[in-house]
CSV table of C-alpha atoms in Angstrom, one decimal:
chain,number,residue,atom,x,y,z
P,25,MET,CA,85.9,-5.1,152.1
P,26,GLU,CA,84.6,-5.1,148.7
P,27,GLU,CA,87.1,-4.3,145.8
P,28,LEU,CA,86.4,-1.6,143.6
P,29,CYS,CA,87.1,-3.7,140.5
P,30,PRO,CA,86.7,-7.8,140.2
P,31,ARG,CA,89.6,-7.6,138.0
P,32,LEU,CA,91.9,-4.9,136.3
P,33,GLN,CA,92.0,-4.9,132.7
P,34,PRO,CA,95.5,-5.9,131.7
P,35,LEU,CA,97.6,-3.3,129.9
P,36,ARG,CA,101.2,-3.4,128.3
P,37,ILE,CA,102.6,-0.2,129.8
P,38,PRO,CA,106.1,0.7,128.5
P,39,GLN,CA,108.8,2.2,130.8
P,40,GLY,CA,108.3,5.6,131.8
P,41,TRP,CA,104.8,6.0,132.2
P,42,LEU,CA,103.1,7.2,135.5
P,43,VAL,CA,99.5,5.8,136.4
P,44,GLY,CA,97.6,8.5,138.2
P,45,TYR,CA,94.7,6.2,138.5
P,46,ASN,CA,93.7,2.9,137.4
P,47,ASP,CA,89.7,1.7,137.8
P,48,PHE,CA,89.9,0.3,134.0
P,49,CYS,CA,87.8,-2.9,134.9
P,50,GLU,CA,87.9,-6.0,132.9
P,51,LEU,CA,84.2,-5.9,132.2
P,52,ASP,CA,82.1,-5.7,128.8
P,53,VAL,CA,79.4,-3.0,128.3
P,54,SER,CA,76.8,-6.3,128.0
P,55,LEU,CA,77.1,-6.9,131.7
P,56,GLN,CA,73.6,-5.6,133.6
P,57,GLY,CA,73.4,-4.0,136.9
P,58,LEU,CA,76.9,-2.8,137.0
P,59,GLN,CA,76.9,0.6,134.8
P,60,GLU,CA,76.5,3.1,137.4
P,61,PHE,CA,79.2,1.6,139.4
P,62,TYR,CA,81.9,0.8,136.7
P,63,PHE,CA,81.1,2.6,133.8
P,64,ARG,CA,82.2,6.1,134.9
P,65,GLU,CA,84.0,9.4,133.6
P,66,ASP,CA,87.2,8.7,135.5
P,67,LEU,CA,88.6,5.2,135.0
P,68,LEU,CA,92.3,5.4,133.8
P,69,GLN,CA,95.1,8.5,133.8
P,70,ILE,CA,98.4,7.7,132.6
P,71,SER,CA,101.2,10.5,132.1
P,72,ASN,CA,104.7,10.3,130.8
P,73,PRO,CA,106.8,13.1,132.2
P,74,VAL,CA,109.6,13.2,129.2
P,75,SER,CA,107.0,13.3,126.5
P,76,GLY,CA,104.5,15.7,128.4
P,77,ILE,CA,101.7,13.5,127.5
P,78,LEU,CA,98.4,12.8,129.4
P,79,ILE,CA,96.2,9.9,128.8
P,80,ASP,CA,92.8,10.0,129.8
P,81,LEU,CA,89.9,7.3,129.5
P,82,GLY,CA,86.2,7.5,130.8
P,83,TRP,CA,82.9,6.3,129.9
P,84,TYR,CA,80.7,9.0,128.6
P,85,PRO,CA,78.0,9.6,129.6
P,86,ALA,CA,78.7,8.1,133.0
P,87,GLY,CA,77.0,5.1,134.1
P,88,ASP,CA,74.7,5.5,130.6
P,89,MET,CA,74.6,1.9,129.1
P,90,ASP,CA,74.3,3.6,125.8
P,91,GLY,CA,77.5,5.6,126.2
P,92,GLN,CA,81.0,4.8,125.0
P,93,PHE,CA,84.5,4.6,126.5
P,94,VAL,CA,86.2,7.8,125.4
P,95,LEU,CA,90.3,7.8,125.4
P,96,GLN,CA,91.6,11.1,125.0
P,97,VAL,CA,95.6,12.2,124.6
P,98,PHE,CA,96.7,15.7,125.7
P,99,GLN,CA,99.9,17.9,125.7
P,100,GLY,CA,100.6,18.5,129.2
P,101,ASP,CA,97.2,18.1,131.1
P,102,LEU,CA,93.5,18.0,130.9
P,103,GLU,CA,93.6,21.6,129.9
P,104,GLY,CA,96.3,21.1,127.1
P,105,PRO,CA,95.7,20.8,123.6
P,106,ARG,CA,94.2,17.2,122.8
P,107,VAL,CA,96.4,15.4,120.6
P,108,ALA,CA,93.8,12.3,119.6
P,109,ARG,CA,90.5,10.8,121.0
P,110,VAL,CA,89.2,7.7,120.4
P,111,GLY,CA,85.4,6.6,121.2
P,112,SER,CA,84.3,3.0,121.2
P,113,ARG,CA,81.8,1.1,123.0
P,114,SER,CA,84.3,-2.1,122.7
P,115,ARG,CA,86.7,-2.5,125.6
P,116,LEU,CA,89.1,-4.2,123.4
P,117,GLU,CA,89.5,-1.8,120.7
P,118,ILE,CA,90.0,0.8,123.5
P,119,VAL,CA,92.7,-1.6,125.0
P,120,GLU,CA,94.5,-1.6,121.7
P,121,ALA,CA,94.1,2.5,121.4
P,122,ILE,CA,95.5,3.0,124.7
P,123,GLU,CA,98.5,0.6,124.0
P,124,LEU,CA,99.2,2.4,120.6
P,125,SER,CA,99.0,5.7,122.5
P,126,LEU,CA,101.3,4.8,124.7
P,127,VAL,CA,104.2,3.8,122.2
P,128,ARG,CA,103.2,6.5,119.7
P,129,HIS,CA,103.5,9.3,122.7
P,130,GLN,CA,106.5,7.5,124.4
P,131,ARG,CA,109.1,10.4,123.8
């Protein structure tokens, strides 16, 4: 069976966070022929039951190489108030934003 992701993006996730799903691959946008499969809306979702924060990452528009990563932080769930939003085509910028959000919203 073929793996969904050749290699997951390493992330520093502090204690207390729960990973709902993780399909955030260590792939850059410049790779051709992979966009429809790897660059989609549901890449990563992490929640913290103590702080009530949900972190959601996707690629918008899905499969479109002109799109970008969109990281959103919500209070509660996806229907709750959005606390933060970061958009970037850079995987490394998004990794930095994820890790900063995890620390900032830990409690």
